[in-house]
Amino acid sequence: MKQARNRLIFALDVPDLYEAERYLRILRDRVGLFKVGKELFTHAGPRVVEMIGEMGQRTFLDLKFHDIPNTVGGASREATRLNVAMFNVHAMGGPEMMAAAAEGARSAAGETGMEKPAVLAVTVLTSLDSDALKLVGIDTSVEEEVERLARLAQEAGLDGVVASPREIALIRRACGRDFILVTPGVRPAETAKHDQRRVMTPGEALQAGADYLVIGRPIRLARDPVEAVERIVEEMEGV
Ligand code: C5P
């Protein structure tokens, strides 16, 4: 079993390298991974991933690739060459696209001798409910769609999915113990929920079967981010 702190992913949702470096200095070696999303990557590019590496830390590159298989395969090779620990794609891109992502990661890791990153799928964005799914032509419930896409991701050779707290148990049942579940929407008991609607505490999410927790604002906006991390880690250790 991984150490609790290695299962904590800090969402580096900041606008530029300067802010990123500030949080990296404070939180290095206190969390398992730093998640870089579209805002920071679009602003700072691969440099931010290099900076995280130079500080001895690893990256979850949260760019949610979604394109034709050839393009996603190429993007996946480049993500792997950046030496990230994880990156993700949209399961809605289909099995061929997901297989191209897995193969891109495998081949680039083989060529460079780097460790293959975990390739994760995003199933249904948590911003979509069943009404929104209907509007784009999907008539099933969110739960059914999440389960279908998680199984599809696993069959296509992906390593896991990003899943909201309420989906963890469902996917764990469908995809088994070895499928990696990364869960945002986690809030320590006495902190604000912000715009997250269905939240779990770190302990509840681990108990439900999550492997990694993604937490941003409860740490970033805390008066003392280090103390906030240590409290979360303590709760994770108690599970
Ligand atoms: O600040 P907070 O803890 O809500 O940050 C959670 C992170 O996880 C953000 O980067 C957010 O974009 C991401 N995320 C999420 N819900 C999803 C998928 C990703 O909150 N369903």
XYZ file of C-alpha atoms and ligand atoms in Angstrom:
260
model
C 0.000 0.000 0.000
C 1.293 3.446 -0.971
C 1.996 5.942 1.783
C -1.036 8.202 2.331
C 0.703 11.389 1.191
C 1.748 9.753 -2.095
C -1.931 9.286 -2.873
C -2.665 12.995 -2.530
C -2.620 15.056 -5.752
C -2.483 18.838 -5.400
C -4.366 20.710 -8.161
C -1.920 23.408 -9.225
C -4.757 25.626 -10.485
C -2.729 28.832 -10.735
C -2.299 31.162 -13.716
C 1.474 31.327 -14.129
C 4.921 29.850 -13.377
C 5.593 32.286 -10.586
C 2.548 31.150 -8.598
C 3.241 27.516 -9.504
C 6.762 27.781 -8.120
C 5.491 29.357 -4.927
C 3.229 26.354 -4.204
C 5.878 23.887 -5.347
C 8.371 25.277 -2.834
C 5.842 25.076 -0.013
C 4.385 21.656 -0.828
C 7.258 19.691 -2.408
C 7.616 16.234 -0.867
C 4.373 16.759 1.068
C 2.045 15.557 -1.701
C 2.378 12.725 -4.221
C 1.725 14.603 -7.475
C 1.082 18.091 -8.812
C -1.837 18.327 -11.255
C -1.298 20.713 -14.159
C -4.465 21.603 -16.061
C -5.405 23.499 -19.198
C -5.052 27.019 -17.782
C -1.512 26.694 -16.466
C -0.306 24.513 -19.364
C -1.736 26.873 -21.981
C 0.039 29.760 -20.284
C 3.353 28.172 -19.343
C 3.667 25.093 -21.594
C 6.037 22.172 -20.936
C 8.243 24.453 -18.842
C 5.947 23.973 -15.870
C 6.299 20.179 -16.071
C 10.088 20.572 -16.321
C 10.077 22.841 -13.288
C 8.089 20.294 -11.293
C 10.644 17.649 -12.342
C 13.595 19.872 -11.432
C 12.145 20.114 -7.957
C 12.075 16.342 -7.720
C 8.274 16.157 -8.021
C 5.957 14.398 -10.486
C 3.090 15.692 -12.633
C -0.447 14.588 -13.452
C -0.987 16.288 -16.827
C -4.732 16.982 -16.892
C -5.270 18.031 -20.516
C -8.114 15.576 -21.328
C -7.085 14.792 -24.903
C -10.027 14.244 -27.291
C -9.306 14.035 -31.041
C -8.771 11.498 -33.820
C -6.660 8.483 -32.764
C -3.559 9.549 -34.682
C -3.510 12.989 -33.059
C -4.158 11.677 -29.549
C -1.491 9.003 -30.071
C 1.013 11.757 -30.923
C -0.027 13.935 -27.985
C 0.286 10.905 -25.688
C 3.825 10.228 -26.899
C 4.761 13.848 -26.170
C 3.156 13.750 -22.704
C 5.199 10.618 -21.979
C 8.405 12.312 -23.172
C 7.705 15.074 -20.648
C 8.059 12.320 -18.033
C 4.669 12.892 -16.430
C 3.356 10.276 -13.999
C -0.229 10.432 -15.324
C -2.218 12.033 -18.109
C -5.797 11.690 -19.329
C -8.063 11.480 -22.361
C -11.843 11.637 -22.868
C -13.392 8.170 -23.035
C -15.963 9.678 -25.444
C -13.163 9.738 -28.031
C -13.865 6.026 -28.435
C -11.953 2.755 -28.059
C -9.630 3.320 -30.997
C -8.583 6.718 -29.682
C -8.007 5.349 -26.171
C -5.982 2.438 -27.553
C -3.873 4.952 -29.515
C -3.232 6.879 -26.283
C -2.148 3.708 -24.465
C 0.076 2.663 -27.374
C 1.569 6.178 -27.674
C 2.529 6.097 -23.999
C 3.943 2.568 -24.261
C 6.029 3.258 -27.351
C 7.431 6.584 -26.112
C 8.295 5.035 -22.747
C 10.056 2.172 -24.549
C 12.052 4.555 -26.755
C 13.132 6.878 -23.969
C 13.543 4.354 -21.175
C 11.156 6.431 -19.059
C 8.484 4.828 -16.935
C 5.147 4.576 -18.792
C 2.725 7.097 -17.309
C -0.675 5.940 -16.096
C -3.159 6.769 -18.852
C -6.564 7.670 -17.403
C -9.971 8.280 -18.947
C -12.492 10.951 -18.094
C -15.936 9.337 -18.386
C -18.765 11.894 -18.052
C -17.754 15.396 -16.967
C -19.291 16.068 -13.569
C -20.634 19.337 -14.952
C -23.084 17.295 -17.083
C -26.314 15.856 -15.673
C -28.787 13.542 -17.409
C -30.636 16.510 -18.995
C -27.408 17.764 -20.527
C -26.591 14.236 -21.743
C -30.012 14.071 -23.431
C -29.279 17.287 -25.274
C -26.191 15.706 -26.834
C -28.115 12.571 -27.784
C -27.327 10.265 -24.842
C -30.497 8.873 -23.303
C -29.080 6.739 -20.482
C -28.544 7.844 -16.873
C -25.230 9.405 -15.885
C -24.384 6.288 -13.818
C -24.978 3.896 -16.712
C -22.925 6.072 -19.027
C -20.075 6.347 -16.506
C -19.985 2.569 -16.065
C -20.123 1.908 -19.806
C -17.269 4.337 -20.520
C -15.140 3.039 -17.634
C -15.446 -0.535 -18.945
C -14.650 0.674 -22.462
C -11.543 2.476 -21.169
C -10.373 -0.667 -19.416
C -10.951 -2.820 -22.506
C -9.002 -0.295 -24.595
C -5.986 -0.775 -22.313
C -6.177 2.351 -20.159
C -4.965 2.189 -16.572
C -7.858 3.889 -14.802
C -10.331 6.756 -14.716
C -10.945 10.084 -13.050
C -14.192 9.624 -11.125
C -16.345 11.750 -8.845
C -16.836 10.481 -5.272
C -20.320 9.137 -5.976
C -18.984 7.014 -8.880
C -16.087 5.337 -7.065
C -17.962 2.306 -5.734
C -19.734 1.699 -9.045
C -16.510 1.739 -11.076
C -14.590 -0.294 -8.508
C -17.262 -3.021 -8.823
C -17.263 -2.874 -12.622
C -13.513 -2.658 -13.252
C -11.890 -4.447 -10.321
C -9.135 -3.759 -7.822
C -6.265 -2.921 -10.180
C -8.010 -0.160 -12.117
C -6.728 3.228 -10.883
C -9.409 5.573 -9.506
C -8.473 9.241 -9.167
C -11.081 11.308 -7.349
C -11.624 15.073 -7.204
C -14.544 16.621 -5.300
C -12.906 15.842 -1.965
C -13.366 18.194 0.979
C -12.044 17.856 4.528
C -15.028 17.876 6.891
C -15.004 21.465 8.123
C -13.922 23.280 4.911
C -15.966 25.065 2.227
C -17.368 23.043 -0.675
C -16.795 25.862 -3.236
C -18.549 24.853 -6.475
C -18.253 21.100 -5.819
C -21.732 19.679 -5.282
C -21.391 16.053 -4.221
C -18.340 15.889 -2.010
C -16.760 13.273 0.245
C -14.168 13.725 2.944
C -10.702 12.261 2.239
C -11.440 9.335 4.562
C -14.785 8.579 2.924
C -13.298 8.698 -0.584
C -10.500 6.268 0.341
C -12.954 3.970 2.073
C -15.174 4.005 -1.018
C -12.177 2.725 -3.023
C -10.322 5.753 -4.422
C -6.585 5.286 -5.072
C -5.711 8.988 -5.418
C -7.439 12.153 -4.222
C -7.213 15.431 -6.161
C -7.520 18.427 -3.839
C -7.019 22.062 -4.797
C -8.759 24.942 -3.082
C -8.938 23.502 0.464
C -5.121 23.551 0.348
C -4.451 26.507 -1.948
C -6.790 28.911 -0.163
C -5.944 27.749 3.346
C -4.288 30.270 5.629
C -1.506 27.708 6.042
C -1.378 25.287 3.052
C 1.194 23.045 4.751
C -1.016 22.618 7.786
C -4.007 21.901 5.503
C -2.020 19.158 3.709
C -0.853 17.638 6.973
C -4.416 17.512 8.312
C -5.625 15.797 5.125
C -2.746 13.297 5.213
C -3.516 12.521 8.847
C -7.123 11.789 7.945
C -5.972 9.595 5.051
C -3.641 7.685 7.355
C -6.516 7.006 9.717
C -8.439 4.965 7.130
O -10.177 23.124 -5.863
P -10.726 21.738 -6.002
O -10.308 20.805 -4.898
O -12.206 21.699 -6.271
O -9.988 21.208 -7.318
C -10.325 19.997 -7.918
C -9.557 19.834 -9.194
O -10.031 18.681 -9.868
C -9.707 20.984 -10.178
O -8.481 21.088 -10.910
C -10.817 20.518 -11.090
O -10.725 21.060 -12.388
C -10.584 19.028 -11.124
N -11.770 18.234 -11.412
C -12.938 18.312 -10.671
N -14.012 17.541 -10.984
C -13.931 16.701 -12.006
C -12.778 16.590 -12.757
C -11.699 17.382 -12.425
O -13.009 19.062 -9.716
N -14.967 15.929 -12.265
